Structure formats: C-alpha cells, structure tokens
Coordinates of C-alpha atoms in Angstrom, one line a residue:
Chain A
M12 CA 126.7 94.1 112.8
S13 CA 129.0 92.4 110.1
D14 CA 131.4 94.5 108.0
T15 CA 128.8 94.4 105.2
D16 CA 126.3 96.1 107.4
R17 CA 128.1 99.3 107.5
A18 CA 127.0 102.8 106.6
P19 CA 130.1 104.3 105.1
D20 CA 131.4 107.4 106.7
S21 CA 130.2 110.8 106.5
S22 CA 132.5 113.0 104.6
A23 CA 131.4 115.8 106.4
T24 CA 129.5 116.1 109.5
V25 CA 127.2 118.6 110.9
A26 CA 127.1 119.5 114.9
P27 CA 123.4 118.1 115.2
P28 CA 120.9 120.8 116.3
P29 CA 118.3 120.8 118.8
G30 CA 115.2 118.3 117.5
A31 CA 114.4 114.9 116.8
Y32 CA 116.4 112.0 116.7
S33 CA 116.1 108.1 117.0
V34 CA 118.9 108.3 119.9
V35 CA 120.7 111.1 121.7
V36 CA 123.8 110.4 123.2
V37 CA 125.2 112.5 126.2
G38 CA 128.9 113.3 126.4
S39 CA 131.7 113.2 124.3
G40 CA 134.4 111.3 126.3
P41 CA 135.6 107.7 124.7
G42 CA 132.5 106.2 126.1
G43 CA 129.8 108.5 124.1
L44 CA 132.0 108.7 121.1
Q45 CA 132.7 104.7 120.8
A46 CA 128.9 104.3 121.4
S47 CA 128.2 106.8 118.4
Y48 CA 130.5 105.2 116.3
Y49 CA 128.8 101.7 116.3
L50 CA 125.2 104.0 115.8
S51 CA 126.8 105.5 113.0
R52 CA 127.8 102.1 111.3
L53 CA 124.2 100.5 111.8
G54 CA 122.8 103.8 110.4
I55 CA 120.8 104.5 113.3
D56 CA 120.2 108.3 113.2
H57 CA 121.7 110.1 116.3
A58 CA 123.4 113.1 117.9
V59 CA 125.7 113.2 120.3
I60 CA 126.3 116.6 122.8
S61 CA 128.4 117.3 125.0
A62 CA 129.0 120.6 127.5
D63 CA 132.7 120.4 126.6
P64 CA 134.2 122.8 123.7
G65 CA 135.9 119.4 122.1
P66 CA 135.9 115.6 122.4
G67 CA 138.0 113.6 124.7
G68 CA 135.6 114.0 128.2
M69 CA 138.1 113.1 131.0
F70 CA 141.3 113.0 129.1
R71 CA 140.9 116.8 128.0
H72 CA 142.1 117.2 131.8
F73 CA 143.0 114.2 133.7
P74 CA 145.2 112.1 134.7
F75 CA 146.4 114.9 136.9
F76 CA 150.0 114.2 136.6
Q77 CA 149.4 114.0 132.6
R78 CA 150.8 110.6 131.8
L79 CA 148.0 107.6 131.5
L80 CA 148.0 104.3 133.4
S81 CA 146.7 102.6 130.5
W82 CA 149.5 101.0 128.0
T83 CA 149.3 101.1 124.5
K84 CA 152.7 98.9 123.1
P85 CA 153.7 100.4 119.5
H86 CA 156.3 97.9 119.2
A87 CA 154.1 95.0 120.0
R88 CA 154.8 92.6 116.9
L89 CA 151.3 92.8 115.5
A90 CA 149.8 95.4 112.6
H91 CA 148.3 98.2 114.4
D92 CA 145.4 98.1 112.4
S93 CA 144.6 94.2 113.6
R94 CA 142.0 93.3 115.7
E95 CA 144.6 91.3 117.6
Y96 CA 146.6 94.4 118.4
E97 CA 143.8 95.6 120.5
R98 CA 145.2 93.4 123.3
F99 CA 148.4 95.7 123.4
D100 CA 146.8 98.7 123.0
W101 CA 144.1 99.6 125.6
N102 CA 143.9 103.2 124.5
S103 CA 142.5 103.6 120.7
L104 CA 138.9 103.6 120.3
V105 CA 138.1 100.6 118.0
A106 CA 136.7 100.5 114.5
F107 CA 135.5 98.0 112.0
E108 CA 137.6 99.9 109.4
P109 CA 141.2 98.8 109.7
E110 CA 142.0 103.0 108.6
H111 CA 140.4 103.9 112.0
R112 CA 142.1 101.3 114.1
G113 CA 145.0 101.8 116.4
I114 CA 145.0 105.6 116.1
M115 CA 147.0 106.0 119.5
A116 CA 150.2 103.8 118.6
S117 CA 150.7 106.0 115.5
L118 CA 150.8 109.0 118.0
M119 CA 153.8 107.5 120.1
D120 CA 157.2 107.4 119.7
G121 CA 157.5 104.0 121.5
S122 CA 159.5 105.3 124.7
S123 CA 157.0 105.2 126.5
E124 CA 154.4 102.3 126.8
F125 CA 151.6 104.9 128.9
P126 CA 150.8 107.9 126.7
S127 CA 150.7 111.6 127.8
R128 CA 147.5 112.7 128.4
A129 CA 147.5 115.4 125.7
E130 CA 148.4 112.1 123.4
M131 CA 145.3 110.7 124.4
E132 CA 143.3 113.4 123.6
E133 CA 144.5 114.0 120.4
G134 CA 143.6 110.4 119.4
I135 CA 140.1 110.8 120.7
R136 CA 139.5 113.9 118.2
R137 CA 141.4 111.8 115.3
F138 CA 139.2 109.4 115.9
T139 CA 136.0 111.5 116.3
E140 CA 136.9 113.4 113.2
R141 CA 137.9 110.6 110.9
T142 CA 134.9 108.4 111.8
G143 CA 132.7 111.4 111.3
L144 CA 130.8 111.4 114.6
P145 CA 127.7 114.0 114.7
V146 CA 128.9 115.9 117.9
R147 CA 127.5 119.3 119.0
Y148 CA 129.9 120.8 121.4
G149 CA 129.1 123.2 124.1
T150 CA 125.7 122.0 124.6
T151 CA 125.0 121.3 128.1
W152 CA 122.5 118.9 129.3
Q153 CA 120.2 120.6 132.0
G154 CA 117.6 118.4 132.4
T155 CA 115.1 115.5 131.7
S156 CA 111.7 114.8 131.0
R157 CA 109.2 112.5 129.0
D158 CA 107.0 112.7 126.1
D159 CA 104.8 110.5 123.9
A160 CA 107.6 109.5 121.6
G161 CA 110.2 109.0 124.5
Y162 CA 112.7 111.4 126.5
V163 CA 113.2 115.2 126.2
L164 CA 117.0 116.5 126.9
H165 CA 116.9 119.7 128.1
T166 CA 120.0 121.9 127.2
S167 CA 121.6 124.9 127.0
V168 CA 120.8 125.5 123.3
G169 CA 117.4 123.8 123.4
D170 CA 115.4 120.3 123.7
Y171 CA 116.4 117.1 122.1
R172 CA 113.9 114.6 121.6
A173 CA 114.7 111.0 121.0
R174 CA 113.2 107.4 121.7
V175 CA 116.2 105.7 123.3
V176 CA 119.1 108.1 125.3
I177 CA 122.6 107.1 125.8
F178 CA 124.1 108.6 129.0
A179 CA 127.9 108.7 128.9
V180 CA 128.6 111.2 131.3
G181 CA 131.3 109.2 133.1
I182 CA 131.9 108.9 137.1
A183 CA 133.3 112.7 137.0
E184 CA 131.5 114.2 140.2
P185 CA 133.8 115.0 142.9
L186 CA 132.8 112.9 146.2
L187 CA 133.7 114.1 149.0
P188 CA 132.8 112.2 152.6
E189 CA 130.7 113.6 155.4
T190 CA 133.2 113.9 157.8
P191 CA 133.0 116.8 160.0
G192 CA 135.7 119.2 158.7
I193 CA 136.1 118.3 155.2
E194 CA 135.7 121.8 154.2
Y195 CA 139.4 122.1 155.0
A196 CA 140.4 119.5 152.3
A197 CA 140.3 119.7 148.8
H198 CA 139.1 117.0 146.9
Y199 CA 141.7 115.3 144.3
V200 CA 140.4 117.3 141.3
L201 CA 141.2 120.9 143.0
T202 CA 145.0 119.3 143.6
R203 CA 147.4 122.0 142.6
D204 CA 150.6 122.0 140.8
A205 CA 153.2 119.6 142.3
A206 CA 155.9 122.5 143.2
T207 CA 153.0 124.3 145.7
Y208 CA 153.6 121.5 147.8
A209 CA 157.2 121.9 148.7
G210 CA 157.7 121.1 152.1
K211 CA 154.3 120.9 152.8
R212 CA 152.9 118.3 155.8
L213 CA 150.1 116.4 153.5
F214 CA 147.1 113.9 154.5
I215 CA 145.7 112.1 151.7
I216 CA 142.6 110.6 152.4
G217 CA 142.0 107.2 150.4
K218 CA 144.4 104.9 149.4
Q219 CA 143.0 104.0 146.2
N220 CA 144.7 104.5 142.7
S221 CA 143.9 108.4 142.7
G222 CA 145.5 108.7 146.5
F223 CA 148.6 106.7 145.3
E224 CA 148.9 108.7 142.1
L225 CA 149.0 111.9 144.3
A226 CA 151.4 110.6 146.7
S227 CA 153.6 109.4 143.8
G228 CA 153.4 112.9 142.1
L229 CA 153.8 114.8 145.2
L230 CA 156.9 112.3 146.7
Q231 CA 159.8 114.9 146.0
W232 CA 157.9 117.8 147.3
A233 CA 155.4 117.1 150.4
S234 CA 156.7 115.7 153.6
P235 CA 155.6 113.7 155.5
I236 CA 152.8 112.1 153.1
I237 CA 150.2 110.3 155.1
L238 CA 147.9 108.1 153.4
A239 CA 144.8 106.8 155.4
S240 CA 141.4 105.0 154.9
P241 CA 139.6 102.4 156.8
R242 CA 140.3 99.3 154.5
P243 CA 144.1 98.4 153.9
A244 CA 145.3 99.1 150.3
Q245 CA 145.7 96.1 147.9
L246 CA 147.8 96.0 145.1
S247 CA 146.6 95.3 141.5
V248 CA 149.4 92.5 141.3
N249 CA 148.1 90.7 144.1
L250 CA 144.7 91.1 143.3
H251 CA 145.2 90.3 139.6
S252 CA 143.0 93.1 138.4
L253 CA 142.8 96.7 138.1
G254 CA 140.9 96.8 141.3
G255 CA 144.3 97.7 143.1
V256 CA 146.7 100.3 143.3
R257 CA 148.6 100.1 139.8
A258 CA 152.3 99.1 139.8
R259 CA 152.7 102.5 138.5
Y260 CA 152.2 104.2 141.9
I261 CA 153.9 101.9 144.4
Q262 CA 156.6 103.9 145.0
P263 CA 155.5 105.8 147.9
W264 CA 154.3 102.0 149.3
E265 CA 158.2 101.4 148.8
D266 CA 159.0 104.4 150.6
A267 CA 156.8 103.5 153.6
A268 CA 158.2 100.4 154.0
L269 CA 161.4 101.8 154.5
G270 CA 160.8 104.5 156.7
G271 CA 161.5 107.3 154.1
G272 CA 158.7 109.8 155.1
V273 CA 155.5 108.5 153.8
F274 CA 152.9 106.9 156.0
I275 CA 150.1 104.4 155.4
L276 CA 147.5 103.9 157.9
D277 CA 144.0 101.9 158.0
A278 CA 141.9 103.9 159.7
T279 CA 139.0 105.9 160.0
I280 CA 139.1 109.8 159.5
E281 CA 136.7 110.9 162.3
R282 CA 137.2 114.8 161.9
I283 CA 139.3 117.5 160.9
E284 CA 140.0 120.7 162.7
R285 CA 141.9 124.0 161.9
R286 CA 144.5 125.0 164.5
S287 CA 147.1 128.0 164.7
T288 CA 149.8 125.4 163.4
G289 CA 147.8 123.9 160.9
L290 CA 144.9 120.9 160.2
A291 CA 144.7 118.4 163.0
V292 CA 143.2 115.2 161.3
H293 CA 141.3 113.1 164.1
T294 CA 141.7 109.1 163.2
R295 CA 140.7 106.1 164.8
R296 CA 142.6 102.6 163.7
S297 CA 140.6 100.3 161.9
D298 CA 141.7 97.7 164.0
T299 CA 142.1 98.4 167.7
S300 CA 140.2 101.6 167.6
E301 CA 143.0 103.6 169.0
P302 CA 143.0 107.3 168.3
F303 CA 145.5 109.2 166.4
V304 CA 145.9 112.9 165.4
A305 CA 147.9 114.2 162.5
E306 CA 148.8 117.7 162.5
V307 CA 149.8 118.5 158.5
D308 CA 149.3 121.6 156.3
E309 CA 147.0 120.5 153.7
V310 CA 144.3 117.6 153.4
I311 CA 143.5 115.8 149.8
A312 CA 140.4 113.7 149.5
A313 CA 141.2 111.3 146.9
T314 CA 137.6 109.9 147.8
G315 CA 136.2 109.2 144.2
F316 CA 133.3 110.6 142.1
R317 CA 129.7 110.2 141.7
A318 CA 128.0 110.0 138.3
P319 CA 126.7 113.5 137.4
L320 CA 123.3 112.1 136.1
L321 CA 121.4 115.2 137.3
D322 CA 117.5 114.3 137.5
V323 CA 117.5 110.8 135.8
E324 CA 115.5 109.5 138.6
G325 CA 112.5 111.7 137.7
V326 CA 112.0 109.5 134.7
G327 CA 112.2 106.4 136.3
V328 CA 115.9 105.4 136.4
S329 CA 116.8 103.6 139.9
L330 CA 120.5 104.5 141.0
F331 CA 122.4 103.0 143.7
G332 CA 125.3 102.6 145.9
R333 CA 127.6 106.0 146.9
S334 CA 129.0 106.5 143.0
G335 CA 124.9 107.1 142.3
L336 CA 125.2 104.4 139.7
P337 CA 122.3 103.0 138.1
A338 CA 120.8 99.5 138.1
M339 CA 121.0 98.1 134.7
T340 CA 120.9 95.2 132.4
N341 CA 123.6 93.0 131.1
A342 CA 123.3 95.5 128.1
Y343 CA 123.3 98.6 129.9
E344 CA 119.7 99.6 129.5
S345 CA 117.8 101.0 132.6
T346 CA 116.4 98.2 134.6
S347 CA 113.5 100.4 135.7
A348 CA 113.3 103.2 132.5
P349 CA 113.3 101.4 129.3
G350 CA 115.1 103.1 126.5
I351 CA 117.9 104.8 128.8
Y352 CA 121.3 103.4 128.4
F353 CA 124.4 104.1 129.9
A354 CA 128.0 104.0 127.8
G355 CA 131.3 104.4 129.3
T356 CA 132.5 103.9 132.9
I357 CA 129.1 104.1 134.4
G358 CA 129.1 100.6 132.7
Q359 CA 130.9 99.2 135.7
A360 CA 127.6 99.1 137.4
V361 CA 127.0 96.1 135.4
G362 CA 129.3 93.4 137.5
G363 CA 128.9 90.3 135.7
L364 CA 129.9 86.9 137.0
R365 CA 132.7 88.8 138.8
K366 CA 134.3 85.5 139.3
Y367 CA 137.0 85.1 142.2
G368 CA 136.1 89.0 142.9
I369 CA 137.9 90.0 139.8
P370 CA 135.7 93.0 138.5
A371 CA 135.6 94.1 134.4
N372 CA 137.5 96.5 133.2
S373 CA 134.4 98.7 132.3
G374 CA 136.0 101.7 134.2
A375 CA 138.3 101.7 131.5
V376 CA 138.3 102.6 127.8
H377 CA 139.9 99.2 127.0
G378 CA 136.9 97.4 128.6
H379 CA 133.9 99.8 127.9
R380 CA 135.0 100.3 124.1
Y381 CA 134.0 96.6 123.8
N382 CA 130.8 97.2 126.0
A383 CA 129.6 99.8 123.6
R384 CA 128.9 96.9 120.6
L385 CA 126.5 95.3 123.1
L386 CA 124.7 98.1 124.0
V387 CA 124.3 99.3 120.5
D388 CA 123.2 95.9 119.4
D389 CA 120.8 95.5 121.9
L390 CA 119.4 99.0 121.6
A391 CA 119.0 98.3 117.8
A392 CA 117.4 95.1 118.5
R393 CA 114.9 96.0 121.2
H394 CA 114.1 99.6 120.2
F395 CA 114.5 99.3 116.3
G396 CA 113.5 95.8 115.2
R397 CA 117.4 95.5 114.0
Q398 CA 118.9 92.1 115.1
R399 CA 122.3 91.3 115.0
P400 CA 123.5 89.2 112.0
R401 CA 124.2 85.6 113.2
P402 CA 126.2 83.6 110.6
V403 CA 126.1 80.3 110.3
V404 CA 129.5 78.1 111.1
P405 CA 130.3 75.0 109.3
P406 CA 130.6 72.3 111.6
G407 CA 134.5 71.9 110.5
D408 CA 135.0 75.6 112.1
I409 CA 133.8 75.1 115.2
L410 CA 136.5 74.4 117.5
D411 CA 138.9 76.7 115.7
R412 CA 136.1 79.9 115.9
L413 CA 136.2 79.3 119.9
L414 CA 139.8 78.6 120.5
I415 CA 141.3 81.4 118.0
S416 CA 138.5 83.7 119.8
A417 CA 140.5 82.4 123.1
S418 CA 144.1 83.1 122.0
T419 CA 143.4 86.6 120.4
A420 CA 140.1 88.3 120.6
P421 CA 140.5 91.2 122.3
E422 CA 137.2 91.7 124.0
L423 CA 137.9 88.1 125.7
W424 CA 141.3 89.2 126.8
H425 CA 140.3 92.8 128.4
Q426 CA 136.8 91.7 129.9
K427 CA 138.1 88.3 131.2
S428 CA 134.7 86.3 132.5
Y429 CA 132.6 89.0 131.5
L430 CA 132.3 88.9 127.8
A431 CA 132.5 85.5 125.7
R432 CA 132.4 84.4 122.4
A433 CA 128.7 82.3 122.2
L434 CA 128.1 79.7 119.3
T435 CA 124.6 78.3 119.8
R436 CA 122.4 75.7 117.7
A437 CA 119.2 77.5 116.2
S438 CA 115.9 75.6 115.8
D439 CA 116.9 74.9 112.3
G440 CA 120.0 73.0 113.5
L441 CA 122.6 75.0 112.5
V442 CA 125.1 76.3 114.3
R443 CA 125.2 80.2 114.6
D444 CA 128.3 82.4 115.9
D445 CA 126.3 84.9 118.3
G446 CA 129.4 86.9 118.5
I447 CA 130.9 88.8 121.5
V448 CA 128.1 88.7 124.3
S449 CA 127.8 89.4 127.9
L450 CA 128.5 86.0 129.4
A451 CA 126.4 86.7 132.3
E452 CA 123.5 86.6 129.7
F453 CA 124.2 83.5 128.5
V454 CA 124.6 81.9 131.9
D455 CA 121.6 83.4 133.0
A456 CA 119.2 83.1 130.0
A457 CA 117.3 80.2 128.9
G458 CA 118.4 80.2 125.5
P459 CA 118.8 77.7 122.7
D460 CA 122.1 74.9 123.4
G461 CA 125.4 76.5 122.9
V462 CA 128.8 76.9 124.4
A463 CA 130.7 80.6 125.2
I464 CA 134.3 80.6 125.6
T465 CA 136.1 83.4 127.8
V466 CA 139.3 84.2 129.2
E467 CA 139.5 83.8 132.9
T468 CA 141.8 84.5 135.7
D469 CA 141.5 82.5 138.9
D470 CA 142.2 83.4 142.7
R471 CA 146.0 82.0 142.1
G472 CA 146.5 84.2 138.8
D473 CA 146.5 81.4 136.8
I474 CA 145.3 82.7 133.1
H475 CA 142.8 80.3 131.0
P476 CA 140.1 79.9 129.0
A477 CA 136.9 79.0 130.6
V478 CA 134.1 77.2 128.8
Y479 CA 130.2 77.2 129.6
V480 CA 128.0 74.8 128.0
R481 CA 124.2 75.4 128.2
R482 CA 122.1 72.4 127.1
R483 CA 118.5 72.3 127.4
G484 CA 118.2 75.9 128.5
R485 CA 120.7 75.7 131.5
V486 CA 124.0 76.2 132.1
D487 CA 124.7 73.5 134.9
A488 CA 128.6 74.3 135.5
D489 CA 131.7 75.9 134.0
A490 CA 134.9 74.0 132.7
R491 CA 138.6 75.2 132.2
L492 CA 141.0 74.4 129.4
S493 CA 144.6 74.0 130.4
S494 CA 146.6 77.1 130.3
D495 CA 149.7 77.6 128.5
P496 CA 153.2 79.5 129.5
L497 CA 152.8 81.8 127.3
L498 CA 149.1 82.2 127.1
D499 CA 148.2 80.2 123.5
F500 CA 145.2 78.2 124.1
S501 CA 145.1 77.0 120.4
G502 CA 147.3 74.1 121.1
A503 CA 146.3 70.3 120.8
E504 CA 145.8 69.7 124.6
Q505 CA 142.9 72.7 124.7
R506 CA 141.7 71.6 121.5
A507 CA 140.6 68.2 122.6
Q508 CA 139.2 69.3 126.0
L509 CA 137.0 72.0 124.3
K510 CA 135.8 69.0 121.8
S511 CA 135.1 66.7 124.7
L512 CA 133.1 69.2 126.8
I513 CA 130.9 70.4 123.9
G514 CA 130.0 66.8 122.4
G515 CA 126.4 66.5 122.4
V516 CA 125.6 70.1 122.1
L517 CA 127.6 71.6 118.9
P518 CA 128.5 68.9 115.9
Chain B
M123 CA 122.9 104.6 149.7
N124 CA 125.6 107.0 150.7
Q125 CA 128.3 106.0 153.3
S126 CA 126.5 107.1 156.5
E127 CA 123.1 105.1 155.2
I128 CA 125.5 102.2 154.6
L129 CA 127.1 102.3 158.0
D130 CA 123.3 102.8 159.8
A131 CA 122.3 99.6 157.8
L132 CA 125.4 97.5 158.5
A133 CA 125.0 98.7 162.2
R134 CA 121.3 97.1 162.0
L135 CA 122.2 93.8 160.9
A136 CA 123.1 91.1 163.3
L137 CA 126.2 89.9 161.7
F138 CA 127.7 93.2 162.2
A139 CA 126.2 93.9 165.9
D140 CA 129.7 93.5 167.5
L141 CA 131.6 95.8 165.8
D142 CA 132.7 99.3 166.8
G143 CA 132.6 102.7 164.4
P144 CA 136.2 101.9 162.8
Q145 CA 135.4 98.5 162.7
L146 CA 132.0 99.0 160.7
E147 CA 133.6 101.4 158.8
A148 CA 136.1 99.3 157.7
V149 CA 133.7 96.8 156.6
A150 CA 131.8 99.2 154.5
H151 CA 135.1 100.2 152.7
T152 CA 136.0 96.1 152.3
M153 CA 132.8 95.0 150.7
S154 CA 130.8 96.6 147.6
E155 CA 127.3 97.4 147.3
E156 CA 125.5 95.7 144.2
S157 CA 121.8 96.2 142.8
F158 CA 120.0 93.6 141.4
A159 CA 116.6 93.6 139.8
A160 CA 113.8 91.0 140.2
G161 CA 114.7 87.7 138.2
Q162 CA 118.2 88.5 138.1
R163 CA 120.9 86.2 139.5
I164 CA 123.2 86.8 142.2
L165 CA 124.6 83.1 143.0
R166 CA 125.0 80.5 140.3
Q167 CA 124.4 77.0 140.8
G168 CA 127.2 75.0 139.5
I169 CA 129.1 78.1 138.7
S170 CA 132.7 78.3 140.5
G171 CA 134.5 81.5 141.5
S172 CA 131.5 83.0 143.4
G173 CA 131.3 85.5 146.4
F174 CA 129.9 86.3 150.0
F175 CA 126.9 88.4 149.8
V176 CA 124.9 90.0 152.7
V177 CA 121.2 91.2 151.9
L178 CA 121.3 95.3 152.6
D179 CA 117.7 95.9 151.3
G180 CA 115.2 93.5 149.7
E181 CA 114.4 89.5 149.4
V182 CA 116.4 87.0 147.5
G183 CA 115.2 83.4 146.6
V184 CA 117.3 80.0 147.0
R185 CA 117.0 78.0 144.4
V186 CA 118.1 74.2 144.1
D187 CA 117.7 72.8 140.0
G188 CA 115.0 75.5 139.6
A189 CA 112.9 74.9 142.7
D190 CA 112.4 77.2 145.2
V191 CA 113.6 76.0 148.8
A192 CA 113.7 79.2 150.7
R193 CA 113.7 83.0 150.9
L194 CA 116.6 85.5 152.6
G195 CA 115.8 88.8 153.7
R196 CA 117.5 91.8 155.0
G197 CA 120.8 91.2 157.3
E198 CA 121.0 87.2 156.2
F199 CA 124.1 86.2 154.1
F200 CA 124.9 83.4 151.3
G201 CA 127.7 82.2 149.2
E202 CA 129.6 81.2 152.2
T203 CA 128.8 77.6 152.2
S204 CA 131.0 77.0 148.6
L205 CA 133.6 79.4 149.6
L206 CA 134.2 77.4 153.1
L207 CA 134.3 74.1 151.4
G208 CA 136.0 75.3 148.1
E209 CA 132.9 73.9 145.6
A210 CA 130.5 75.6 143.4
P211 CA 127.3 76.8 144.7
V212 CA 124.8 74.2 144.9
A213 CA 122.1 76.8 144.8
D214 CA 120.6 79.8 142.6
V215 CA 120.1 83.2 144.4
V216 CA 117.8 85.3 142.4
A217 CA 116.6 88.7 143.2
V218 CA 112.9 88.3 144.4
G219 CA 112.4 92.1 143.9
Q220 CA 114.3 95.0 143.4
V221 CA 117.5 94.0 146.1
K222 CA 121.0 95.6 147.4
V223 CA 123.2 93.7 148.6
L224 CA 127.1 93.7 149.8
Q225 CA 129.5 91.7 148.2
L226 CA 132.8 90.5 149.2
A227 CA 135.0 88.8 146.8
G228 CA 135.3 85.0 147.3
P229 CA 139.2 84.5 147.9
D230 CA 138.7 87.5 150.3
L231 CA 136.4 85.5 152.8
R232 CA 139.2 83.7 155.0
A233 CA 141.2 86.7 155.8
F234 CA 137.9 88.8 156.6
L235 CA 136.5 86.2 159.1
L236 CA 140.0 86.0 160.6
A237 CA 139.8 89.6 161.1
Y238 CA 136.7 89.9 162.6
P239 CA 136.2 87.1 164.8
P240 CA 133.2 88.6 165.7
I241 CA 131.6 88.3 162.2
M242 CA 132.7 85.0 162.3
Y243 CA 131.3 83.8 165.4
R244 CA 127.8 85.3 164.6
M245 CA 127.9 83.7 161.1
L246 CA 128.7 80.4 163.3
Q247 CA 125.1 81.4 165.2
A248 CA 123.1 81.7 162.1
I249 CA 124.5 78.5 160.5
S250 CA 123.6 76.8 163.2
R251 CA 120.0 78.0 163.4
R252 CA 119.8 76.7 160.0
L253 CA 121.2 73.6 160.6
E254 CA 118.9 73.1 163.6
R255 CA 116.3 74.1 161.4
A256 CA 117.0 71.6 159.1
N257 CA 117.5 68.8 161.4
R258 CA 114.1 69.4 163.0
R259 CA 112.3 69.1 159.7
G260 CA 114.7 66.1 159.0

C-alpha cells in the first residue's frame, strides 16, 4: 500500500447495519480499529462490530490503577506527525496521514511519559472519529457459522456475512486455575478500590505484571502482601523485553528484599480453604516441595486471561495453549480456517523467530499496530487479489534504504527480530522494496534473492542491526552489524559491513 | 491444553519423569506452549539465537541442507546442541503435521538444567542413546 493508493477519509460514517460485507472486524479496541484503518485505506468495504458502547477495548476499564505501562514522550525531539516519532510513542494508533499521527502526544502535558487510562481511551476515540472508521457499537457477536460465500457472524442485532472475518477481541476473558478452593479467590478483574484493602492480609497468585501491578498499587493499604507462583519472577530489565515484570512495578520487590512486609514465594498453590480466622492458602515450595500455609483475609488470582473466541472451533479454527489462542500463519490467518484472521493482542500467538527467547511486542499496542498492516496486506492479496505495491529501488539507494530503516523505522524498533525491511531482486533483475515484512516469513519462504534487515537484542542486551541474506531460495545464516553507543546504525562502519554482506545478491 | 492437561502431558514424558508435582508445575510455567502447522519451521539451520524444544504432541522432521535425516515424536527434544555449544543449529526442524511443543528460551537453558539435575541426567541418557545409535551406524 503506498500513499497514492489511499482512499480519502470518509467524512461521515454510518454505523454499518447487519448484512453482507467483504470483511467484518469484531472488536473496537486498538487491534480492531488499526485493522479497520488499513482496510479503509485500501478501500476494502467492511464493518466493525463491537459489544461496547464506544471505542477503546480494554482501555475503557484497564489498567486497574488507571495509569498505563506504555510510554508516549511528548518532548522527544521529533515532530509528532513523523513516522520516526512512533518509536517514542507506544500508544497512538498509526496512520499514513500526518494529521492522524501522534494523537496521544497531543493529549498529554509532558509531566508523565505514561498516559492515564482516560487519556488513552480519548486518544483511541479521536483516531476512530478522525479517520472515519465504520464501527457499529452495542452489537454483540454471539456465534459463528459458514455459508457458501464465507462466514456468518450471528450478533445481537442480526447476521453479518463476510468472505473474511478479523477477530480482534483481545485476550480478555478472566482465567482461573483449577486449584481446589479457587472460588474463595477474586480474579484480578474483580479487584476493588485500593482503600478497601486497608489493613487486610493479602495473597496474590501470580508474579507477572498484573500480580506486581496489584502489589504495587496496594502496597500502602494491604499488609502483609504475599505474591506466589511456581516460577521465579523475572524483570524486564534482565530479560531485555516486556516478557518480565516492568520497572514501574518493582517497588514491592524492593520492599520484599528489605523485609518491609511483602513476601515473594516460588511455590505451587495446592488449595485454598476457609477458616474462622480467614483464608488458608496451602502452598508447596517449587524447589524443595516443603509445605507452607499462609493465612490471609483476601486472595486475588492474577492468573491471566483467555481469548474469548466463543465457537470459532466450530468453523475450523484450531486453538492451543492455556490462553486458547489460534494457530496462525505469519500473516495472522488461521492455519486451519482460511479467511479468518486475528488482529490485536491475539497476534502474540505468532511467535516469529523469538531470538534469544525475546518475544515480539504483539501483546502491546506498539507491536500489534504494525502487525495489522501485514495482516491487511495479506488479506487483500490472498482474498481480494490486491497486491502490495513493490516500488523499484535504484541501486544507489539500496544501502541507505536498509540502514535508515534499521536506525529509524518504528516497526523494526518495536518488533525486534520479528518485523524487517526487505528488498528483493525480481525476475526482471530490478531490486524492489517489499516494505515491512515478517522476518520469519522472509527466512522460511523460498522467495527471490534478497536482503532483510531488522533490529535485534541479543542475550547480553546488545541492540544492533541484523541482516538476513536469501540466496537461491534459502537464508543460510544471519549476520549482525556493529552496534553504536547511541544506537545510530547509519555510520560508515555499518555501511561497509552491509555492503560486504549483500554483495552478489543486490547490486 | 489447559494447565492440568499440560501437567499430565509433562508427567508422562521421560525427560521430566523424576520431578515431583511442584517441580513439574514450575517447569510448566517456565516453558511456553507453541503450536506449529505442517511445514512450519521450528528450528532454523544456521540462524543464531534459537531455543530448546520438547515435543508435546505430533511429529517433527530433522533436515540438514534440505535432506530429511530423522523424525522426533512426543517427549523427544531438540535445540540443545546448538545452545550447549553456543553455535547456530546445524539442522532445520520442521513440523510434519500439526505440532505442539514446549519452548524454553535459549539463554535460560543453562540455569534450567542446573536447577533440575534430574532433567539434565535424563537428557544425557537420551543424548548418549543418540550417540550410540550414530556410532553403530558409523
């Protein structure tokens, strides 16, 4: 999709009624709306349906303590309407039109780099209205079936039919473990106002971000706070990824280290029982199997969520894992039900190369907003015969195109080792820009000779460009370019390294 | 699979046969379940930064330079050689049909094996068996 391909903004959008569309998108959180935006700009007729009364998805209610974990830096020294600024703005949805970019920065006063929940909800609302996305709210998807033309979504207001469906329903259904007595615990989503935990003995099951988020927010209220789960907690700064507990939430960790009334246990939760003096949580240490019983007033299960995908297995979608995620291609299409795609956080089920164990950021807005473009371009090509334009790159521009991408392309910075910029040599001998692609797809597909560049973090935390060269249909190895103290990869050293690597493949 | 199904599946695998309940649960929380469709690559020959995998369900093919050299099924593992040697894998591992695997991040393997010596011992046994078979063939 190039800028010249874009259809104009629709000046007034009408809530799409039940009926037949080329594509139906389910969900009006960031995932569904970003997919709808790209469909709109390709001129693909579609409807977005949502059970909610307005846009925002999970940000209509969460995070619980009303302050996001994801940053937008209003004072980063880049124009808010530039693509480069997206590297410092994790929260805005992305657009071709400069006037629709960086919306979150315009809502924040710069006193915090983390927007409030209300600011995030407002940012999503403004994007939806300004870009004219066709959303029908108050429309609950209730079931799915097939007909000759594709899929039928049965909703609270009637049937929507489409050749292609995009589910962007989040990973939002509370997931409780099967622990005996779990009925005495409240799931994370049922956490009450912080003040109601004043003086309470609190046990939190789970040591990932949601567990530490609660411990952090309830630190001055509940006492003691015990966090427990089988696996030791890990910190994002050690893992070099968002897979660990974020720095914002590690105050309870310091409290535990200093003996201040927070306790962090690596233990299996065997059962919970009610006693006259409170709730007894029976645990067993993960390393020695030694039993330990904690008596508390309240138990909160910060044990995660499932994707609320209703009956999609009935139309052939294969699900896996405890979160009930769909098995997908690198373009987010079900591997078992063609024509069903998944946008938004569900996309985290597409692991990519997961180099050094570092996951993509597809569970966050700043990751999946870029996945949405790959999804829509794949959908357009496979189901509507619309190929992504691949402009010719003059030989003199090749090195710059690749190195500038590695230094500034937000897709490569937010989806490290996952999205890449690819240039390939077509059968006519000309080098073409394939744009931003799935790195796993580039590495695994037997396509034409070419080069993909991405940004990677290794197991020591070093951030550097990585280059994948495909020759005769195969990528035999990866190669890294030198890093830079300020992460500017467009210097002479990287240029010489890249030139040597791509020799013989690209001119 | 839900948590108890994963625990049941793990308990049946030889690699984890010596672990007690809490240890098995810790392992289940440490490794992530992933699903691959037929033909998808799980391990990539020549590409650095890979992980350690245990087949939970289904079958995978081991390919060197595109030629099939082995099949691995439920309970068998792969990826450890390159991690232990600090080199890129020398083979592709590809899903034969729909496959479910447990994955451990490569940088975590050392600490994982040191934390669970019974797994390390079982792994050594399996590697020794592979070596013995290779020696017989050689």
